[in-house]
Amino acid sequence: MTLRLAIVMAWRGLRANGLRSLLTMLGIMIGVAAVILLVALGNGTSARLNSQLEALGTNLIGVFQARGSVSEGGQSQPLTDRDVEALRESNETPRFVTVTPVKQASAVLKGQYGTWRTSIVGSSQDYPAALNRTIEAGKFFTESQVRTRARVVVLGPHPVRELFAGIPATALGQQVRIGSQTFEVVGVLEPNGQQDDVAVMPITAARTYLVDGGADDRVDQVVVQATGQDAVPAAMTKITRVLMKSHRIDDPTQKDFEVRSNLDLLEQYGEVTAVFTIFLASIAAIALLVGGIGVMNIMLVTVTERTREIGLRKALGARRRTVLEQFLVESTVLSGIGGSVGVVLGVGLCLLGEWFGAAFGDFAPPQLSIPSVFLAFSVSLCIGLFFGAYPAKRAARLRPIEALRYE
């Protein structure tokens, strides 16, 4: 029997029991579509996280106070302006583009249209370059305003929306009350989806009017901008060396600060999302397994129903191999059709998800993976072969006389 004839006979057998065949293919269809869709969702989530981190800048390095306890004998010192100056004045290579201190707090803002609690960031004039932010309206504060503790503030999109009806031009030049002091709005940040609920002011003003009364030189974070992504590892090594010298620490295991880059976060998120994608695909594979069990069950029923036909064919000279191939082809065609419909369904859902993602920006749209489409379809064919093997062998082993006598 040729392969073409076997496929034709398999198709006729499936059409003869259309509803049963459809219900059997349903498990394969759902499994294939689920694999394609869930892998696409994992890829979309990973791409969204990566784009957000890249928007923050892959050449940025953050220096933080060490968390928890240090090693025995370690000196726990906070980050201060002295550390910032040590990094700025270091003549060692590689050079830094900017070294920016960050002081964080929280306060209530009272504006023209209401009240809003937001995050307060005290920093230097290098904040936009260091954090990869751009100004939508107005301008950023200057170095002289940092020196003179000027009561000026640059608002993020969220405070502008709550206090000035979302109109940046309206916010410019207006007075907002932060704590017990009045600040002038000199600029509005463009949204970046990460740090939009924020108000940025000179670090000297934040210390004087909101946090420390101007008497403390501590900073919560130092953001260092390397010359490029390739220079990040060498820059991190230099930062560690300079700060260990500034803190008078000889043993690296006893350092009281942490140095992390956005590249490290990018790699960590990549590993997490890869595991997440594999986990989702594994869940979808369970549906394929259930579909395969359904294929085996139906093929066993088919062999039982066609026992007399098998006996007649073997009595007329059909070889065991011919009968085996016929039922293997039938189970493979059954799974292949289900897999094809599942591919169409999965791809369609991915395209629909991409459309929703474009229409609703807060939704991470799925990203269709062509390898996952081919893999899911190939697995559906393999399932047909694997789960159809036992029924096919059972049919091939039937003896003609016993098969003809079967009622």
Coordinates of C-alpha atoms in Angstrom, one line a residue:
M1 CA 0.0 0.0 0.0
T2 CA 1.4 3.4 -1.0
L3 CA 1.5 6.3 1.4
R4 CA -1.0 8.3 -0.7
L5 CA -3.5 5.4 -0.6
A6 CA -3.0 5.1 3.2
I7 CA -3.7 8.8 3.7
V8 CA -6.8 8.6 1.5
M9 CA -8.1 5.6 3.6
A10 CA -7.3 7.4 6.8
W11 CA -9.2 10.5 5.7
R12 CA -12.2 8.3 4.8
G13 CA -12.1 6.7 8.2
L14 CA -12.1 10.1 9.9
R15 CA -15.0 11.4 7.8
A16 CA -17.0 8.3 8.6
N17 CA -16.9 9.2 12.3
G18 CA -16.7 13.0 12.0
L19 CA -17.9 14.0 15.4
R20 CA -15.7 11.5 17.2
S21 CA -12.7 12.5 15.2
L22 CA -13.4 16.2 15.9
L23 CA -13.7 15.6 19.7
T24 CA -10.4 13.6 19.6
M25 CA -8.6 16.4 17.7
L26 CA -9.9 18.9 20.1
G27 CA -7.2 18.0 22.7
I28 CA -4.5 18.3 20.1
M29 CA -5.8 21.6 18.9
I30 CA -6.0 23.1 22.4
G31 CA -2.6 21.8 23.3
V32 CA -0.8 23.2 20.2
A33 CA -2.6 26.6 20.4
A34 CA -1.8 26.8 24.1
V35 CA 1.9 26.1 23.5
I36 CA 2.1 28.8 20.8
L37 CA 0.2 31.4 22.8
L38 CA 1.9 30.8 26.2
V39 CA 5.4 30.9 24.7
A40 CA 4.4 34.1 22.9
L41 CA 3.2 35.6 26.1
G42 CA 6.4 34.7 27.8
N43 CA 8.4 36.2 25.0
G44 CA 6.3 39.4 25.1
T45 CA 6.7 39.7 28.9
S46 CA 10.5 39.3 28.5
A47 CA 10.7 41.8 25.7
R48 CA 8.7 44.3 27.7
L49 CA 11.0 44.0 30.8
N50 CA 14.1 44.2 28.6
S51 CA 12.8 47.3 26.8
Q52 CA 12.0 49.0 30.1
L53 CA 15.5 48.3 31.5
E54 CA 17.2 49.4 28.3
A55 CA 15.2 52.6 28.4
L56 CA 16.7 53.3 31.8
G57 CA 20.2 52.9 30.2
T58 CA 22.4 49.8 29.9
N59 CA 25.5 51.9 30.9
L60 CA 24.1 52.9 34.3
I61 CA 25.6 51.6 37.6
G62 CA 24.0 52.0 40.9
V63 CA 25.8 52.2 44.3
F64 CA 23.8 51.4 47.4
Q65 CA 24.3 50.9 51.1
A66 CA 24.9 47.3 51.8
R67 CA 21.9 45.4 53.1
G68 CA 22.0 43.3 56.3
S69 CA 25.0 42.9 58.4
V70 CA 28.6 43.0 57.2
S71 CA 31.3 40.5 58.0
E72 CA 32.8 40.4 61.5
G73 CA 35.1 43.3 61.8
G74 CA 33.5 45.1 58.8
Q75 CA 33.0 48.9 59.0
S76 CA 29.5 49.9 58.2
Q77 CA 29.5 53.5 56.8
P78 CA 26.7 55.3 54.9
L79 CA 27.3 56.7 51.4
T80 CA 28.0 60.4 51.6
D81 CA 28.9 63.4 49.5
R82 CA 32.6 62.6 50.2
D83 CA 32.1 59.3 48.3
V84 CA 30.4 61.2 45.4
E85 CA 33.4 63.6 45.2
A86 CA 35.9 60.7 45.4
L87 CA 34.2 59.1 42.3
R88 CA 34.1 62.4 40.4
E89 CA 37.7 63.3 41.1
S90 CA 39.2 59.9 40.5
N91 CA 41.7 60.0 37.6
E92 CA 41.8 56.3 37.1
T93 CA 40.5 54.8 33.9
P94 CA 37.8 54.2 32.8
R95 CA 36.4 57.7 33.1
F96 CA 32.8 58.3 34.2
V97 CA 30.3 60.4 32.2
T98 CA 28.4 61.5 35.3
V99 CA 28.3 60.7 39.0
T100 CA 24.9 61.6 40.5
P101 CA 23.8 61.5 44.1
V102 CA 20.2 60.5 44.9
K103 CA 18.3 61.3 48.1
Q104 CA 14.9 59.8 48.4
A105 CA 11.8 60.7 50.5
S106 CA 8.1 60.8 50.3
A107 CA 5.8 63.9 50.7
V108 CA 2.4 65.3 50.0
L109 CA 2.1 67.8 47.2
K110 CA -0.7 70.4 47.1
G111 CA -1.3 72.0 43.8
Q112 CA -3.9 73.9 41.8
Y113 CA -6.4 71.0 41.5
G114 CA -5.8 68.8 44.5
T115 CA -3.4 66.9 46.7
W116 CA -1.1 64.0 45.8
R117 CA 1.5 62.0 47.7
T118 CA 4.5 61.1 45.6
S119 CA 8.2 60.1 45.8
I120 CA 10.6 62.9 46.3
V121 CA 14.1 62.6 44.7
G122 CA 16.8 65.1 45.6
S123 CA 19.6 65.0 43.1
S124 CA 22.0 67.1 41.1
Q125 CA 21.7 68.8 37.7
D126 CA 23.0 65.6 36.1
Y127 CA 19.8 63.7 37.0
P128 CA 18.3 63.7 33.5
A129 CA 21.5 62.4 31.9
A130 CA 22.2 59.9 34.6
L131 CA 18.7 58.4 34.7
N132 CA 18.1 58.7 30.9
R133 CA 15.2 61.2 31.4
T134 CA 14.0 63.9 29.0
I135 CA 12.1 67.1 29.8
E136 CA 8.6 67.4 28.2
A137 CA 8.1 71.0 29.2
G138 CA 10.2 73.7 30.8
K139 CA 13.7 72.9 31.9
F140 CA 15.7 71.1 34.6
F141 CA 17.2 72.9 37.6
T142 CA 20.8 74.2 37.3
E143 CA 24.0 73.7 39.2
S144 CA 23.6 77.2 40.8
Q145 CA 20.1 76.3 42.0
V146 CA 21.6 73.2 43.6
R147 CA 24.3 75.3 45.4
T148 CA 21.7 77.9 46.6
R149 CA 19.2 75.4 47.8
A150 CA 16.6 76.9 45.4
R151 CA 13.0 75.8 46.1
V152 CA 12.3 74.5 42.5
V153 CA 10.9 71.2 41.5
V154 CA 10.5 69.1 38.3
L155 CA 7.4 67.0 38.3
G156 CA 6.7 63.6 36.8
P157 CA 3.6 62.9 34.6
H158 CA 1.5 61.5 37.5
P159 CA 1.7 64.5 39.8
V160 CA 1.0 66.8 36.8
R161 CA -2.1 64.7 36.0
E162 CA -3.3 64.9 39.6
L163 CA -2.4 68.5 40.4
F164 CA -2.7 70.3 37.0
A165 CA -5.2 68.3 35.0
G166 CA -2.4 66.5 33.1
I167 CA -1.4 69.7 31.2
P168 CA 2.4 70.3 31.5
A169 CA 2.2 73.8 30.2
T170 CA -0.3 74.7 33.0
A171 CA 2.1 73.3 35.6
L172 CA 5.1 75.5 34.6
G173 CA 5.6 78.4 36.9
Q174 CA 3.0 77.3 39.4
Q175 CA 3.6 77.0 43.1
V176 CA 3.2 73.6 44.8
R177 CA 3.3 73.1 48.6
I178 CA 5.6 70.2 49.6
G179 CA 5.6 69.6 53.3
S180 CA 5.7 73.1 54.9
Q181 CA 7.5 74.8 52.0
T182 CA 6.4 76.2 48.6
F183 CA 8.3 75.2 45.5
E184 CA 8.1 76.5 42.0
V185 CA 7.5 74.0 39.1
V186 CA 10.2 74.6 36.5
G187 CA 9.9 71.5 34.4
V188 CA 7.9 68.4 33.6
L189 CA 9.5 65.0 32.8
E190 CA 8.4 62.9 29.9
P191 CA 6.8 59.6 30.9
N192 CA 9.0 56.5 30.7
G193 CA 6.6 54.0 32.3
Q194 CA 9.0 53.4 35.2
Q195 CA 9.5 56.5 37.3
D196 CA 6.6 58.7 36.4
D197 CA 5.2 59.2 40.0
V198 CA 8.1 61.4 41.2
A199 CA 9.1 65.0 42.0
V200 CA 12.7 65.9 41.5
M201 CA 14.4 68.8 43.3
P202 CA 17.9 69.9 44.2
I203 CA 19.4 67.5 46.7
T204 CA 20.4 70.5 48.9
A205 CA 16.8 71.7 49.0
A206 CA 15.5 68.2 49.8
R207 CA 17.9 67.9 52.7
T208 CA 17.2 71.4 54.0
Y209 CA 13.4 71.5 53.7
L210 CA 12.2 67.9 53.8
V211 CA 14.7 65.4 55.2
D212 CA 17.7 66.3 57.3
G213 CA 17.4 70.0 58.0
G214 CA 20.5 70.6 55.8
A215 CA 22.9 69.1 58.4
D216 CA 23.4 65.6 56.9
D217 CA 25.5 64.7 53.9
R218 CA 24.3 61.1 53.4
V219 CA 22.9 59.9 50.1
D220 CA 20.7 56.9 49.5
Q221 CA 22.2 56.0 46.1
V222 CA 24.9 57.1 43.7
V223 CA 24.2 56.6 40.0
V224 CA 27.3 56.4 37.8
Q225 CA 27.1 56.6 34.1
A226 CA 29.8 54.7 32.2
T227 CA 31.0 55.8 28.8
G228 CA 29.2 52.8 27.2
Q229 CA 27.8 49.3 27.8
D230 CA 31.2 47.7 27.1
A231 CA 32.8 49.8 29.8
V232 CA 30.4 48.8 32.6
P233 CA 32.5 45.9 34.0
A234 CA 35.7 48.0 34.3
A235 CA 33.7 50.9 35.7
M236 CA 32.2 48.7 38.4
T237 CA 35.6 47.5 39.4
K238 CA 36.9 51.1 39.6
I239 CA 33.9 52.1 41.7
T240 CA 34.5 49.3 44.1
R241 CA 38.2 50.2 44.4
V242 CA 37.6 53.9 44.9
L243 CA 34.9 53.4 47.5
M244 CA 36.9 50.8 49.4
K245 CA 39.7 53.4 49.7
S246 CA 37.2 56.1 50.7
H247 CA 35.7 53.9 53.4
R248 CA 39.2 52.6 54.5
I249 CA 38.3 48.9 53.8
D250 CA 41.0 46.5 52.8
D251 CA 39.1 43.2 52.6
P252 CA 36.5 43.1 49.7
T253 CA 34.4 40.7 51.7
Q254 CA 33.8 43.4 54.3
K255 CA 32.7 46.2 52.0
D256 CA 29.6 48.1 53.2
F257 CA 28.2 49.0 49.8
E258 CA 26.8 47.3 46.8
V259 CA 27.5 48.0 43.2
R260 CA 24.9 46.8 40.6
S261 CA 24.4 47.6 37.0
N262 CA 21.3 47.5 34.8
L263 CA 23.1 44.8 32.7
D264 CA 23.0 42.6 35.8
L265 CA 19.3 43.2 36.2
L266 CA 18.8 42.5 32.5
E267 CA 20.5 39.2 32.8
Q268 CA 18.6 38.3 35.9
Y269 CA 15.3 39.2 34.3
G270 CA 16.3 37.2 31.2
E271 CA 16.9 34.1 33.3
V272 CA 13.6 34.5 35.2
T273 CA 11.5 35.1 32.1
A274 CA 13.2 32.1 30.4
V275 CA 12.2 29.8 33.3
F276 CA 8.7 31.4 33.2
T277 CA 8.3 30.7 29.5
I278 CA 9.5 27.1 29.9
F279 CA 7.0 26.7 32.8
L280 CA 4.1 28.1 30.7
A281 CA 5.1 25.8 27.8
S282 CA 5.2 22.8 30.1
I283 CA 1.7 23.5 31.3
A284 CA 0.5 23.7 27.7
A285 CA 2.3 20.4 27.0
I286 CA 0.0 18.7 29.5
A287 CA -2.9 19.5 27.2
L288 CA -0.9 17.9 24.3
L289 CA -0.4 14.8 26.5
V290 CA -4.1 14.5 27.3
G291 CA -4.8 14.9 23.6
G292 CA -2.4 12.1 22.8
I293 CA -4.1 9.8 25.3
G294 CA -7.4 10.7 23.5
V295 CA -5.8 9.6 20.2
M296 CA -4.8 6.3 21.7
N297 CA -8.2 5.7 23.1
I298 CA -10.0 6.4 19.8
M299 CA -7.5 4.3 17.8
L300 CA -8.1 1.4 20.1
V301 CA -11.8 1.8 19.6
T302 CA -11.3 2.0 15.9
V303 CA -9.2 -1.2 15.9
T304 CA -12.0 -3.0 17.8
E305 CA -14.7 -1.8 15.4
R306 CA -12.7 -2.8 12.3
T307 CA -11.5 -6.2 13.5
R308 CA -13.4 -8.1 10.9
E309 CA -12.1 -5.7 8.2
I310 CA -8.6 -6.3 9.4
G311 CA -9.1 -10.1 9.3
L312 CA -10.5 -9.9 5.8
R313 CA -7.6 -7.9 4.5
K314 CA -5.1 -10.2 6.1
A315 CA -6.9 -13.2 4.7
L316 CA -6.6 -11.7 1.3
G317 CA -2.8 -11.4 1.7
A318 CA -2.2 -8.1 3.5
R319 CA 1.0 -8.2 5.4
R320 CA 1.4 -7.2 9.1
R321 CA 3.5 -4.2 8.1
T322 CA 0.7 -2.9 5.8
V323 CA -1.9 -3.0 8.5
L324 CA 0.6 -1.4 11.0
E325 CA 1.3 1.5 8.5
Q326 CA -2.4 2.0 7.8
F327 CA -3.3 2.6 11.4
L328 CA -0.1 4.7 12.1
V329 CA -1.0 6.9 9.2
E330 CA -4.5 7.3 10.4
S331 CA -3.4 8.3 13.9
T332 CA -0.8 10.7 12.5
V333 CA -3.4 12.3 10.1
L334 CA -5.7 12.7 13.0
S335 CA -3.0 14.5 15.1
G336 CA -1.7 16.4 12.1
I337 CA -5.1 17.9 11.3
G338 CA -5.6 18.8 14.9
G339 CA -2.1 20.3 15.1
S340 CA -2.8 22.4 11.9
V341 CA -6.0 23.8 13.3
G342 CA -4.2 24.4 16.6
V343 CA -1.4 26.3 14.8
V344 CA -4.0 28.6 13.0
L345 CA -5.8 29.1 16.3
G346 CA -2.6 29.9 18.3
V347 CA -1.2 32.3 15.6
G348 CA -4.6 34.0 15.4
L349 CA -4.7 34.5 19.2
C350 CA -1.1 35.9 19.1
L351 CA -2.0 38.4 16.4
L352 CA -5.2 39.4 18.3
G353 CA -3.0 39.8 21.5
E354 CA -0.6 42.0 19.6
W355 CA -3.5 44.2 18.4
F356 CA -4.8 44.5 22.0
G357 CA -1.2 45.3 23.2
A358 CA -1.0 48.1 20.6
A359 CA -4.4 49.5 21.6
F360 CA -3.8 49.2 25.3
G361 CA -0.3 50.2 26.3
D362 CA -0.3 48.7 29.8
F363 CA -0.7 45.2 28.3
A364 CA 2.5 43.3 27.3
P365 CA 1.6 41.9 23.9
P366 CA 2.6 38.4 23.0
Q367 CA 5.5 38.0 20.6
L368 CA 5.0 35.1 18.1
S369 CA 7.9 32.7 18.0
I370 CA 8.1 30.8 14.7
P371 CA 10.3 28.0 16.2
S372 CA 7.6 27.4 18.8
V373 CA 5.0 27.0 16.0
F374 CA 7.1 24.4 14.1
L375 CA 7.9 22.7 17.4
A376 CA 4.3 22.5 18.5
F377 CA 3.2 21.1 15.2
S378 CA 6.0 18.6 15.1
V379 CA 5.2 17.4 18.6
S380 CA 1.5 16.9 17.5
L381 CA 2.7 14.6 14.7
C382 CA 5.0 12.8 17.0
I383 CA 2.1 12.3 19.4
G384 CA 0.1 10.7 16.6
L385 CA 2.9 8.3 15.9
F386 CA 3.7 7.5 19.6
F387 CA 0.2 7.1 20.9
G388 CA -1.0 5.4 17.7
A389 CA 1.8 2.8 17.8
Y390 CA 0.2 0.5 20.4
P391 CA -3.2 0.3 18.6
A392 CA -1.5 -0.2 15.3
K393 CA 0.6 -3.0 16.7
R394 CA -2.5 -4.6 18.2
A395 CA -4.2 -4.4 14.8
A396 CA -1.2 -5.8 13.0
R397 CA -1.0 -8.8 15.4
L398 CA -4.5 -10.0 14.9
R399 CA -4.8 -13.4 13.4
P400 CA -7.1 -13.6 10.3
I401 CA -9.3 -16.5 11.6
E402 CA -9.9 -14.9 15.0
A403 CA -10.5 -11.5 13.4
L404 CA -13.1 -12.9 11.0
R405 CA -14.9 -14.8 13.8
Y406 CA -15.0 -11.5 15.9
E407 CA -18.6 -10.3 16.6

